[in-house]
Amino acid sequence: MRDVARMAGVSAQTVSRYFKNPDLIGLGNRERIAKVVADTGYFPNPAASTLSANRTNLVAVIVPTIDHSIFSDAVAGLAQTLEARNHGLMIATNGFSLEKEEQQVERFLAHKVAGIVLIGQHHSERTTRLLRASGTPTVELLEIDNPPIDIAIGLSNLAAARDLTSRLIALGRRRIGFISAPPEGNDRVQRRLEGYRAALESAGLPFDPGLVAGAEFRIENGARVFSQMHAERPDIDAVISNDILGLGVQLQCARLGLAVPEDVAITGFDDLEVSSILERKLTTVKISGFEMGTLAGEMLLERQSRDAIAPEVVDLGYEILWRDTTP
Amino acid sequence: MRDVARMAGVSAQTVSRYFKNPDLIGLGNRERIAKVVADTGYFPNPAASTLSANRTNLVAVIVPTIDHSIFSDAVAGLAQTLEARNHGLMIATNGFSLEKEEQQVERFLAHKVAGIVLIGQHHSERTTRLLRASGTPTVELLEIDNPPIDIAIGLSNLAAARDLTSRLIALGRRRIGFISAPPEGNDRVQRRLEGYRAALESAGLPFDPGLVAGAEFRIENGARVFSQMHAERPDIDAVISNDILGLGVQLQCARLGLAVPEDVAITGFDDLEVSSILERKLTTVKISGFEMGTLAGEMLLERQSRDAIAPEVVDLGYEILWRDTTP
DNA sequence: TTGTACGCGTTATCAG
DNA sequence: CTGATAACGCGTACAA
């Protein structure tokens, strides 16, 4: 930078201003600097800038894994927004471990990131404390039922699942299964399970643990788990699931000769494109990871620093798409 | 760091060594420093470290988009490997634009990243030059036919497509369509198209542009594009595609009353789980983004600096899974 | 095994 | 609108 300054006949400080706030310097100097920069290919050193200014234009996102499309959609929305605003994105995966999440948050805070995006609202106590103390703008994505660390964007998974379950009950279903991702380290699933139980209770129906199962996000797992569940609870007449596992349930029903939705109703979650590939399209709860990610980016950058700013919650809601796997 | 040093009764340099190379300092000091670090929650400032040492433990990856599972798989493999080795990951998306890629490479080089992963081997001349000049370890993923900038990991898309096309010809198909992602900014598709043409030529079959089409990665696009193609070329008897578009083709065949594979054979690419969801499972070319990403991370970190190290090419190959949509 | 001196490339601050 | 000066927090090189 010093060299560029010398060549342009100005001080280093003016070159610095040229990059940070070009409008603040005289037109003549601006053009002179622009020429030298173009000639030399000079680019400011971000590390020096960070060290001196104590901030970066990097945002961090921590997801359980990026091979679930709901997460990669969110990251895609985030990346797009940040790039448009000249910010970079760092990413880390924690495999649903709160402990790893804590370490990653610590690392990112050390990097002086401009913002952090987490999935869900279940974090270690220390994670929450570090984030609060740092004042770093923070978004919790995909669940909003708890008081946020800073900003929460998403939906009430509890409300969505309760709503869905109640409607299945209203449609006459009495033995409703719940097949989802494993609830460990996944508060979205835990909230949905609570909503499911709440709806059963409201209707005076018993909660049967034999009708609840968790499995990794693969179509075949949905088939396998349902197969087992159906063997032990042949009277099962509905399954609440997600789009991937739900597809497996649907395939398994076909293999078992069960009519969908007459014998077994099935509902998914996410509204992935594959949920409408089979002849009978899956009824599902539609949410948009991309939209959440986009909004997260916007709110993060808008919130320069959190001093004395009140927490915010954005409920993006959900929509139940009634299609062919429910009566 | 100075404070920690004072509290532990050592010099700052010893604290620095404690973090970089703990084995180099005495056991007594090590324990004393560990205690102070635990008490204070001290964490070294990465910006200062980068500024001083002129390197980081950050790797950058630039993908066209992360909502294709082949890319998110690769990123997942990369992230996992890097995390295990205590490195961070920065990510950027370029939407198949070489110009954006160039800017992103420039930004990442300024950040002194320890390595860069790009998709494909088609880059702007300046991108290549910057990368070569910087000496930053670089991986080009998913295509290996060209001389690499540094390291190339993946497969020969040309060979895979030529192989596949030849076999369809051997199976008696003569009017073979090619439906893929748009070739603009996508050298993998361009190479596959070349392989397809080469196979036709070898067999003495004419190349018909009316049998070639590109569309975005959505199931319904596959259906739409095939529908059009079939209307204009009713004698089409096979389609080479990818798993997502291929599923659409398959669905559209059902709607049009065409028998698969008797009337129309279909092949995909990628081996996604959804490709085997329909009654007739898609014949497909299996490749593993996750494996490529993992290997990229390993090779990148192994290659400390590129001074005078020869370029490397790793051919991970491909496997054709002959299933139900080919005779 | 440990310590000292110096510089890495910027920005904040204040003066002009 | 512009410039001088002093940090920012660490690692390198060398010495002990």
XYZ file of C-alpha atoms (C1' of nucleotides) in Angstrom:
686
model
C 0.000 0.000 0.000
C 2.896 2.275 0.774
C 4.296 1.662 -2.675
C 1.020 2.422 -4.349
C 0.812 5.601 -2.298
C 4.260 6.681 -3.364
C 3.564 5.986 -7.029
C 0.342 7.940 -6.856
C 1.968 10.743 -4.949
C -0.304 10.476 -1.921
C -0.095 9.061 1.578
C -0.875 5.472 2.451
C -3.865 6.657 4.360
C -5.396 8.073 1.217
C -4.936 4.787 -0.570
C -6.620 3.092 2.347
C -9.527 5.480 2.039
C -9.649 4.809 -1.685
C -10.595 1.223 -0.947
C -12.847 1.769 2.038
C -14.625 4.969 1.177
C -13.734 6.342 -2.235
C -16.172 9.243 -1.978
C -14.143 10.776 0.783
C -11.141 11.584 -1.360
C -10.616 14.100 -4.120
C -11.404 13.167 -7.653
C -7.873 13.812 -8.870
C -6.327 11.555 -6.282
C -8.951 8.950 -6.844
C -8.108 8.675 -10.521
C -4.397 8.701 -9.898
C -4.717 5.871 -7.390
C -7.037 3.927 -9.663
C -4.416 3.997 -12.377
C -1.629 2.774 -10.130
C -3.847 0.033 -8.746
C -4.741 -1.117 -12.232
C -1.101 -1.095 -13.304
C 0.253 -2.947 -10.319
C -2.610 -5.325 -9.624
C -2.428 -4.299 -5.999
C -4.995 -5.725 -3.598
C -5.222 -4.830 0.116
C -4.131 -7.508 2.551
C -7.198 -8.686 4.467
C -5.160 -9.969 7.399
C -3.571 -6.607 8.006
C -6.915 -4.950 7.662
C -8.506 -7.337 10.129
C -5.697 -6.904 12.588
C -5.945 -3.192 12.497
C -9.668 -2.664 12.243
C -10.640 -5.680 14.309
C -13.301 -6.810 11.896
C -13.707 -8.767 8.670
C -16.181 -9.090 5.851
C -16.516 -12.792 6.463
C -19.659 -14.508 7.656
C -19.588 -18.008 9.123
C -22.209 -20.701 8.842
C -22.262 -23.923 10.828
C -24.535 -26.679 9.564
C -24.952 -30.266 10.778
C -24.101 -31.521 7.295
C -24.381 -30.055 3.872
C -25.726 -33.092 2.088
C -29.275 -32.427 3.217
C -30.812 -30.185 0.655
C -32.545 -28.079 3.278
C -29.128 -27.062 4.587
C -27.439 -26.692 1.233
C -30.376 -24.572 0.092
C -29.924 -22.329 3.090
C -26.199 -22.049 2.424
C -26.918 -21.282 -1.230
C -29.228 -18.423 -0.275
C -26.732 -17.135 2.222
C -23.816 -17.344 -0.218
C -25.730 -15.520 -2.901
C -26.731 -12.673 -0.614
C -23.266 -12.289 0.838
C -21.549 -12.310 -2.530
C -23.849 -9.593 -3.756
C -22.760 -7.519 -0.789
C -19.112 -8.263 -1.109
C -18.817 -10.551 1.862
C -17.135 -13.938 2.065
C -18.513 -17.112 3.595
C -16.798 -19.621 5.839
C -18.508 -22.940 6.400
C -18.161 -25.705 8.952
C -20.094 -28.892 9.599
C -20.675 -30.344 13.040
C -22.496 -33.599 12.374
C -25.193 -32.700 14.933
C -22.623 -32.373 17.725
C -23.079 -29.405 20.050
C -19.546 -29.841 21.241
C -18.089 -29.455 17.769
C -20.380 -26.517 17.232
C -18.916 -24.853 20.293
C -15.363 -25.259 19.050
C -16.305 -23.923 15.675
C -18.018 -20.910 17.143
C -14.905 -20.233 19.167
C -12.727 -20.431 16.084
C -15.000 -18.177 14.100
C -15.164 -15.592 16.835
C -11.378 -15.559 16.929
C -11.524 -14.825 13.218
C -13.633 -11.749 14.012
C -16.368 -12.787 11.596
C -19.012 -10.210 10.822
C -21.782 -12.669 11.616
C -22.559 -16.280 12.424
C -25.407 -18.486 11.218
C -26.343 -21.589 13.202
C -28.971 -24.225 12.549
C -31.627 -24.570 15.214
C -31.719 -23.177 18.714
C -30.128 -25.951 20.685
C -26.569 -25.006 21.611
C -24.178 -25.621 24.456
C -24.397 -23.098 27.242
C -20.897 -21.914 26.490
C -21.729 -21.412 22.806
C -24.585 -19.146 23.773
C -22.469 -17.270 26.269
C -19.578 -16.713 23.875
C -21.911 -15.485 21.180
C -23.770 -13.140 23.495
C -20.573 -11.758 24.979
C -18.916 -11.205 21.625
C -21.698 -9.036 20.291
C -21.337 -10.784 16.934
C -24.582 -10.712 14.966
C -25.966 -14.235 15.118
C -28.787 -15.967 13.284
C -30.420 -19.190 14.410
C -32.088 -20.772 11.425
C -35.007 -23.187 10.990
C -36.526 -23.005 14.473
C -37.950 -20.079 16.394
C -39.773 -21.391 19.443
C -37.094 -20.433 21.958
C -35.774 -17.016 22.941
C -33.094 -16.274 20.340
C -29.458 -15.522 21.017
C -29.837 -12.604 18.656
C -31.918 -13.260 15.558
C -34.021 -16.358 14.861
C -35.431 -17.046 11.414
C -37.598 -19.989 10.488
C -40.747 -21.615 11.709
C -42.263 -23.234 14.741
C -41.636 -26.899 14.071
C -43.854 -27.697 17.012
C -46.769 -25.767 15.584
C -46.298 -27.284 12.139
C -46.242 -30.850 13.438
C -49.146 -30.281 15.816
C -51.162 -28.760 13.016
C -50.394 -31.627 10.673
C -51.116 -34.298 13.264
C -54.404 -32.704 14.255
C -55.556 -32.688 10.691
C -54.700 -36.330 10.218
C -56.704 -37.053 13.340
C -59.560 -34.987 11.954
C -59.351 -37.163 8.848
C -60.013 -40.150 11.053
C -56.511 -41.511 11.606
C -55.914 -42.955 15.047
C -52.638 -44.889 14.833
C -50.228 -42.286 13.519
C -46.537 -43.094 13.228
C -43.692 -40.589 13.428
C -40.586 -41.392 11.387
C -37.936 -38.731 11.225
C -34.250 -38.022 11.553
C -32.771 -39.153 14.878
C -33.718 -36.526 17.475
C -30.251 -36.405 19.053
C -28.699 -33.017 18.500
C -31.641 -32.017 16.319
C -34.046 -29.677 18.039
C -36.210 -29.234 14.942
C -37.125 -32.902 15.146
C -37.556 -32.705 18.897
C -40.011 -29.820 18.512
C -41.916 -31.706 15.835
C -42.151 -34.687 18.094
C -43.537 -32.468 20.834
C -46.097 -31.085 18.431
C -47.087 -34.594 17.414
C -47.538 -35.624 21.042
C -49.441 -32.463 21.880
C -51.908 -33.126 19.084
C -52.419 -36.717 20.192
C -53.024 -35.585 23.724
C -55.502 -32.915 22.677
C -57.444 -35.574 20.844
C -57.289 -37.958 23.774
C -55.228 -40.452 21.823
C -52.485 -42.462 23.547
C -48.816 -41.888 22.757
C -47.213 -45.154 21.659
C -43.391 -45.152 21.551
C -43.606 -48.087 19.183
C -44.946 -45.681 16.601
C -41.902 -43.420 16.779
C -38.589 -44.061 15.056
C -35.560 -42.163 13.836
C -33.324 -42.930 10.884
C -30.710 -41.256 8.751
C -31.823 -39.277 5.762
C -31.971 -41.962 3.045
C -34.936 -43.237 1.109
C -34.190 -46.865 1.877
C -34.069 -46.142 5.593
C -37.621 -44.895 5.432
C -38.671 -48.164 3.825
C -36.781 -50.277 6.341
C -38.005 -48.459 9.418
C -41.596 -48.451 8.260
C -41.405 -52.108 7.448
C -40.369 -52.891 11.005
C -42.929 -50.570 12.502
C -45.703 -52.049 10.417
C -44.707 -55.563 11.451
C -45.120 -54.662 15.110
C -48.048 -52.257 14.757
C -50.119 -53.572 11.842
C -52.892 -51.142 12.680
C -50.761 -48.103 11.812
C -52.851 -45.879 9.555
C -50.675 -42.818 8.973
C -47.029 -41.759 9.028
C -45.619 -38.307 9.643
C -42.146 -38.057 8.189
C -39.943 -35.972 5.921
C -39.775 -36.069 2.145
C -36.881 -38.487 1.857
C -37.910 -40.998 4.500
C -41.531 -40.533 3.485
C -40.699 -41.629 -0.040
C -39.225 -44.777 1.437
C -42.389 -45.347 3.445
C -44.430 -44.913 0.318
C -42.266 -47.378 -1.612
C -42.510 -49.880 1.213
C -46.291 -49.571 1.333
C -46.361 -50.518 -2.327
C -44.147 -53.532 -1.630
C -46.367 -54.580 1.269
C -49.500 -54.150 -0.773
C -50.816 -51.365 1.423
C -52.987 -48.756 -0.261
C -51.904 -45.133 0.098
C -53.692 -43.165 1.426
C -56.561 -45.591 2.125
C -54.639 -47.948 4.409
C -51.792 -45.633 5.315
C -51.602 -41.872 4.902
C -48.136 -40.348 4.543
C -46.854 -36.827 5.007
C -43.412 -35.440 4.308
C -41.569 -32.284 5.244
C -39.520 -29.842 3.102
C -41.225 -30.085 -0.283
C -38.239 -31.351 -2.235
C -38.768 -31.841 -5.938
C -38.518 -35.618 -5.563
C -41.545 -35.664 -3.291
C -43.745 -35.314 -6.357
C -42.015 -37.795 -8.583
C -44.098 -40.863 -7.791
C -47.533 -41.421 -9.239
C -49.040 -40.398 -5.935
C -47.407 -37.176 -4.905
C -46.440 -36.831 -1.280
C -48.425 -34.508 0.950
C -45.801 -32.363 2.582
C -44.989 -29.342 4.724
C -43.306 -26.787 2.534
C -40.511 -24.637 3.909
C -37.820 -22.757 2.017
C -34.215 -23.074 3.100
C -33.119 -20.752 0.342
C -35.395 -17.997 1.532
C -34.231 -18.427 5.104
C -30.603 -18.257 4.050
C -31.189 -15.159 1.986
C -32.955 -13.405 4.801
C -30.285 -14.450 7.265
C -27.629 -12.820 5.119
C -29.580 -9.622 4.788
C -30.394 -9.270 8.463
C -26.871 -10.139 9.518
C -25.277 -7.449 7.402
C -27.866 -4.921 8.327
C -27.165 -5.423 11.986
C -23.729 -3.860 12.124
C -23.176 -4.407 15.781
C -25.529 -5.727 18.364
C -25.016 -3.217 21.130
C -28.320 -2.829 22.847
C -30.352 -4.045 19.926
C -33.290 -6.202 20.885
C -33.452 -9.820 19.736
C -35.564 -10.444 16.673
C -37.667 -13.388 15.597
C -38.862 -13.859 12.031
C -41.542 -16.459 11.526
C -41.460 -17.509 7.883
C -44.228 -20.009 8.557
C -44.974 -23.165 6.626
C -47.531 -24.384 4.180
C -49.091 -27.818 4.113
C -49.414 -29.060 0.559
C -52.233 -31.617 0.561
C -51.499 -33.955 -2.287
C -52.079 -37.619 -3.002
C -50.791 -39.485 0.042
C -53.480 -38.155 2.353
C -57.200 -38.664 1.914
C -0.558 -13.348 24.215
C 1.735 -11.065 26.135
C -0.638 -11.183 29.099
C -0.792 -14.944 29.044
C 3.004 -15.009 28.893
C 3.299 -12.733 31.892
C 0.819 -14.748 33.943
C 2.622 -17.951 33.110
C 5.983 -16.398 33.802
C 7.378 -17.000 30.330
C 7.998 -14.963 27.194
C 5.390 -14.380 24.541
C 7.426 -16.458 22.179
C 7.034 -19.494 24.386
C 3.295 -19.055 24.409
C 3.386 -18.820 20.653
C 5.317 -22.077 20.535
C 2.805 -23.619 22.907
C 0.165 -23.243 20.237
C 2.213 -24.047 17.189
C 4.527 -26.750 18.415
C 3.916 -27.788 22.023
C 6.565 -30.501 21.966
C 9.269 -27.927 21.634
C 8.795 -26.434 25.086
C 9.482 -27.770 28.532
C 6.869 -29.759 30.325
C 6.707 -27.376 33.271
C 6.104 -24.361 31.093
C 3.653 -26.248 28.997
C 1.482 -27.033 31.978
C 1.753 -23.538 33.360
C 0.667 -22.045 30.055
C -2.134 -24.581 29.676
C -3.538 -23.485 33.010
C -3.456 -19.795 32.165
C -5.015 -20.469 28.775
C -7.794 -22.472 30.385
C -8.417 -19.776 32.984
C -8.443 -16.855 30.616
C -10.038 -18.486 27.587
C -7.297 -16.992 25.478
C -7.261 -17.846 21.787
C -4.585 -16.692 19.325
C -5.616 -14.049 16.835
C -5.596 -15.607 13.358
C -5.256 -12.258 11.614
C -2.085 -11.409 13.465
C -0.778 -14.849 12.796
C -1.549 -14.594 9.105
C -0.012 -11.182 8.849
C 3.177 -12.303 10.466
C 3.579 -15.758 8.977
C 2.032 -14.937 5.621
C -0.119 -18.046 5.572
C -3.424 -19.339 6.904
C -5.070 -22.636 7.635
C -7.966 -21.816 5.391
C -8.808 -23.617 2.183
C -11.124 -22.115 -0.406
C -13.545 -23.903 -2.669
C -15.380 -22.349 -5.605
C -18.352 -24.254 -6.983
C -20.866 -23.267 -9.666
C -23.687 -23.754 -7.163
C -24.102 -25.823 -4.081
C -27.601 -27.092 -4.727
C -26.378 -29.840 -7.027
C -25.678 -32.813 -4.898
C -22.515 -33.644 -6.802
C -21.055 -30.337 -5.656
C -22.419 -30.420 -2.130
C -21.078 -33.963 -1.796
C -17.666 -32.766 -2.855
C -17.823 -29.879 -0.407
C -18.936 -32.275 2.327
C -15.945 -34.521 1.723
C -13.647 -31.553 1.645
C -15.078 -30.041 4.811
C -14.794 -33.289 6.690
C -11.166 -33.815 5.726
C -10.182 -30.256 6.505
C -11.900 -30.230 9.871
C -10.097 -33.398 10.863
C -6.855 -31.626 10.082
C -7.734 -28.422 11.777
C -8.262 -26.335 8.702
C -11.142 -24.021 7.889
C -13.107 -23.814 4.661
C -14.205 -20.766 2.719
C -16.778 -21.251 0.005
C -17.928 -19.202 -2.945
C -20.349 -19.861 -5.782
C -19.893 -18.539 -9.284
C -23.010 -19.673 -11.110
C -20.913 -21.097 -13.970
C -19.312 -17.717 -14.651
C -15.574 -17.771 -15.324
C -15.438 -14.071 -14.661
C -16.835 -14.424 -11.168
C -14.497 -17.314 -10.611
C -11.569 -15.086 -11.474
C -12.594 -12.436 -8.965
C -13.086 -15.047 -6.295
C -9.706 -16.586 -6.926
C -8.181 -13.144 -6.622
C -9.918 -12.537 -3.313
C -8.898 -15.920 -1.959
C -5.286 -15.448 -2.964
C -5.272 -12.133 -1.135
C -6.476 -14.062 1.900
C -3.376 -16.254 1.613
C -5.419 -19.437 1.610
C -3.513 -22.678 2.005
C -5.214 -24.164 -1.027
C -7.942 -23.648 -3.607
C -10.387 -26.142 -5.070
C -12.086 -25.390 -8.361
C -14.656 -27.365 -10.328
C -13.608 -28.418 -13.801
C -10.665 -27.304 -15.857
C -12.128 -24.423 -17.775
C -10.922 -21.137 -16.299
C -10.082 -17.681 -17.540
C -6.517 -17.212 -18.626
C -5.926 -14.767 -15.812
C -7.294 -17.215 -13.241
C -4.792 -19.803 -14.390
C -1.957 -17.316 -14.399
C -2.719 -15.960 -10.927
C -2.938 -19.457 -9.519
C 0.286 -20.591 -11.153
C 2.161 -17.477 -10.088
C 0.956 -17.637 -6.493
C 2.229 -21.145 -5.929
C -0.950 -21.884 -3.980
C -1.806 -25.586 -4.062
C -4.767 -25.906 -6.412
C -7.122 -28.762 -7.181
C -9.331 -28.960 -10.238
C -12.156 -31.357 -9.511
C -14.409 -33.540 -11.676
C -12.507 -33.381 -14.950
C -8.980 -34.455 -15.836
C -8.593 -34.416 -19.605
C -6.576 -31.207 -19.759
C -3.143 -30.403 -18.338
C -3.829 -29.383 -14.737
C -2.902 -26.083 -13.131
C -1.509 -28.110 -10.270
C -3.586 -31.122 -9.255
C -6.572 -32.544 -11.118
C -8.857 -35.125 -9.521
C -11.834 -36.749 -11.159
C -12.581 -38.585 -14.336
C -12.477 -38.214 -18.086
C -16.006 -37.127 -18.866
C -15.198 -37.582 -22.526
C -14.175 -41.196 -22.045
C -17.208 -41.932 -19.877
C -19.670 -40.496 -22.370
C -17.945 -42.121 -25.340
C -17.975 -45.457 -23.581
C -21.633 -45.157 -22.674
C -22.661 -44.029 -26.145
C -20.714 -46.824 -27.813
C -22.443 -49.390 -25.696
C -25.849 -48.025 -26.502
C -24.904 -48.244 -30.149
C -23.746 -51.810 -29.610
C -27.163 -52.474 -28.112
C -28.672 -51.416 -31.412
C -29.643 -47.808 -30.683
C -29.229 -45.450 -33.607
C -31.056 -42.252 -32.684
C -29.495 -41.331 -29.388
C -30.412 -38.059 -27.699
C -28.180 -36.075 -25.360
C -29.954 -34.080 -22.651
C -27.762 -32.445 -20.053
C -27.054 -29.251 -18.185
C -26.435 -26.256 -20.440
C -22.839 -26.543 -21.730
C -22.025 -22.857 -21.162
C -19.367 -22.537 -18.492
C -19.529 -26.279 -17.870
C -16.599 -28.136 -19.331
C -17.694 -31.485 -17.882
C -20.773 -31.358 -20.072
C -18.742 -30.138 -23.024
C -16.395 -33.099 -22.689
C -19.318 -35.504 -22.431
C -20.795 -34.036 -25.546
C -17.484 -34.550 -27.315
C -17.423 -38.154 -26.148
C -20.950 -38.647 -27.427
C -20.029 -37.223 -30.835
C -16.843 -39.246 -30.999
C -18.753 -42.469 -30.409
C -21.320 -41.601 -33.063
C -18.576 -40.849 -35.520
C -16.732 -44.081 -34.784
C -19.906 -45.950 -35.536
C -20.542 -43.995 -38.689
C -23.717 -42.472 -37.285
C -24.667 -38.887 -38.122
C -24.629 -36.173 -35.465
C -28.035 -34.493 -35.282
C -28.155 -31.200 -33.317
C -31.873 -31.761 -32.924
C -31.035 -34.607 -30.591
C -29.025 -32.401 -28.241
C -30.500 -30.122 -25.581
C -29.506 -28.451 -22.348
C -31.664 -27.620 -19.354
C -31.317 -26.654 -15.716
C -31.058 -29.386 -13.147
C -34.730 -30.087 -12.372
C -36.730 -33.225 -12.939
C -39.519 -31.422 -14.727
C -37.054 -29.848 -17.145
C -35.996 -33.307 -18.227
C -39.597 -34.158 -18.957
C -40.237 -30.930 -20.833
C -37.122 -31.071 -22.962
C -37.611 -34.709 -23.869
C -41.195 -34.072 -24.753
C -40.137 -31.427 -27.241
C -37.342 -33.536 -28.633
C -39.599 -36.511 -29.098
C -42.172 -34.392 -30.889
C -39.570 -33.357 -33.456
C -37.588 -36.600 -33.587
C -40.137 -39.369 -32.981
C -37.554 -41.977 -33.930
C -35.382 -41.210 -30.907
C -34.533 -44.531 -29.272
C -32.187 -43.575 -26.408
C -31.307 -40.623 -24.192
C -28.028 -39.921 -22.464
C -28.600 -37.589 -19.567
C -27.927 -37.140 -15.840
C -29.899 -38.644 -12.973
C -32.187 -35.686 -12.380
C -33.035 -34.847 -15.969
C -33.073 -38.558 -16.791
C -35.783 -39.120 -14.207
C -37.819 -36.469 -15.966
C -37.261 -38.201 -19.279
C -38.398 -41.452 -17.740
C -41.536 -39.853 -16.306
C -42.308 -38.261 -19.632
C -41.916 -41.578 -21.451
C -44.545 -43.007 -19.132
C -46.853 -40.086 -19.881
C -46.305 -40.507 -23.610
C -46.874 -44.233 -23.423
C -43.338 -45.051 -24.535
C -41.869 -48.270 -23.199
C -38.553 -48.012 -21.344
C -36.152 -49.428 -22.370
C -37.873 -51.065 -25.367
C -38.835 -47.858 -27.159
C -36.427 -45.513 -25.438
C -33.345 -46.396 -23.394
C -32.284 -43.871 -20.755
C -29.008 -43.358 -18.936
C -28.212 -40.994 -16.105
C -25.037 -39.691 -14.534
C -24.014 -39.405 -10.851
C -25.850 -42.336 -9.238
C -27.988 -40.288 -6.865
C -30.235 -42.260 -4.557
C -33.337 -41.011 -6.355
C -32.211 -42.643 -9.568
C -33.351 -45.985 -8.185
C -36.650 -44.879 -6.746
C -38.878 -45.639 -9.711
C -40.015 -49.128 -10.560
C -37.464 -49.222 -13.339
C -34.181 -48.096 -11.908
C -32.120 -45.755 -14.004
C -28.972 -47.028 -15.650
C -26.341 -44.521 -14.651
C -22.677 -43.569 -14.544
C -21.560 -43.646 -10.958
C -19.071 -41.098 -9.675
C -18.418 -40.008 -6.119
C -18.231 -36.318 -5.309
C -17.587 -37.098 -1.679
C -14.571 -39.187 -2.481
C -13.202 -36.527 -4.796
C -13.652 -33.864 -2.130
C -11.951 -35.987 0.489
C -8.993 -36.697 -1.735
C -8.747 -33.051 -2.736
C -8.444 -32.051 0.909
C -5.791 -34.625 1.597
C -3.655 -33.820 -1.409
C -3.953 -30.095 -0.845
C -2.706 -30.235 2.701
C 0.009 -32.665 1.850
C 1.375 -30.341 -0.763
C 2.751 -27.640 1.485
C 4.029 -25.460 -1.263
C 4.209 -26.054 -4.933
C 7.778 -24.977 -5.638
C 9.051 -27.201 -8.381
C 6.562 -29.961 -7.729
C 5.192 -31.601 -10.827
C 1.482 -31.430 -11.647
C -0.524 -34.455 -10.654
C -3.563 -36.078 -12.170
C -5.712 -38.557 -10.286
C -8.185 -40.532 -12.355
C -10.882 -41.820 -10.043
C -12.680 -43.340 -12.984
C -16.358 -44.135 -13.267
C -18.585 -47.144 -13.216
C -21.567 -47.747 -15.435
C -24.409 -49.305 -13.467
C -26.549 -51.168 -15.957
C -30.038 -51.259 -14.495
C -33.554 -51.228 -15.836
C -33.703 -48.355 -18.294
C -31.362 -49.987 -20.772
C -31.923 -53.315 -22.519
C 14.712 -25.053 25.682
C 13.878 -20.063 25.986
C 14.115 -15.046 25.046
C 14.847 -10.431 22.270
C 14.187 -7.393 18.477
C 11.841 -6.425 14.637
C 8.555 -6.283 11.009
C 4.213 -8.105 8.745
C 0.325 -4.265 6.060
C -3.272 -2.063 7.470
C -6.537 1.456 9.976
C -7.758 4.774 14.008
C -6.886 9.013 15.599
C -5.948 13.394 15.503
C -4.040 17.456 13.439
C -4.035 20.384 9.611
C -9.984 16.476 1.915
C -5.188 14.835 3.394
C -1.215 13.300 6.139
C 1.709 11.689 10.327
C 1.962 8.545 13.876
C 0.941 4.809 16.620
C -0.918 0.680 17.384
C -3.191 -4.101 16.009
C -1.029 -9.420 17.885
C 1.705 -12.490 16.233
C 5.970 -15.200 13.931
C 10.807 -15.138 12.096
C 15.502 -14.932 12.867
C 18.740 -15.028 15.687
C 21.103 -15.290 20.098
C 21.729 -17.348 24.489
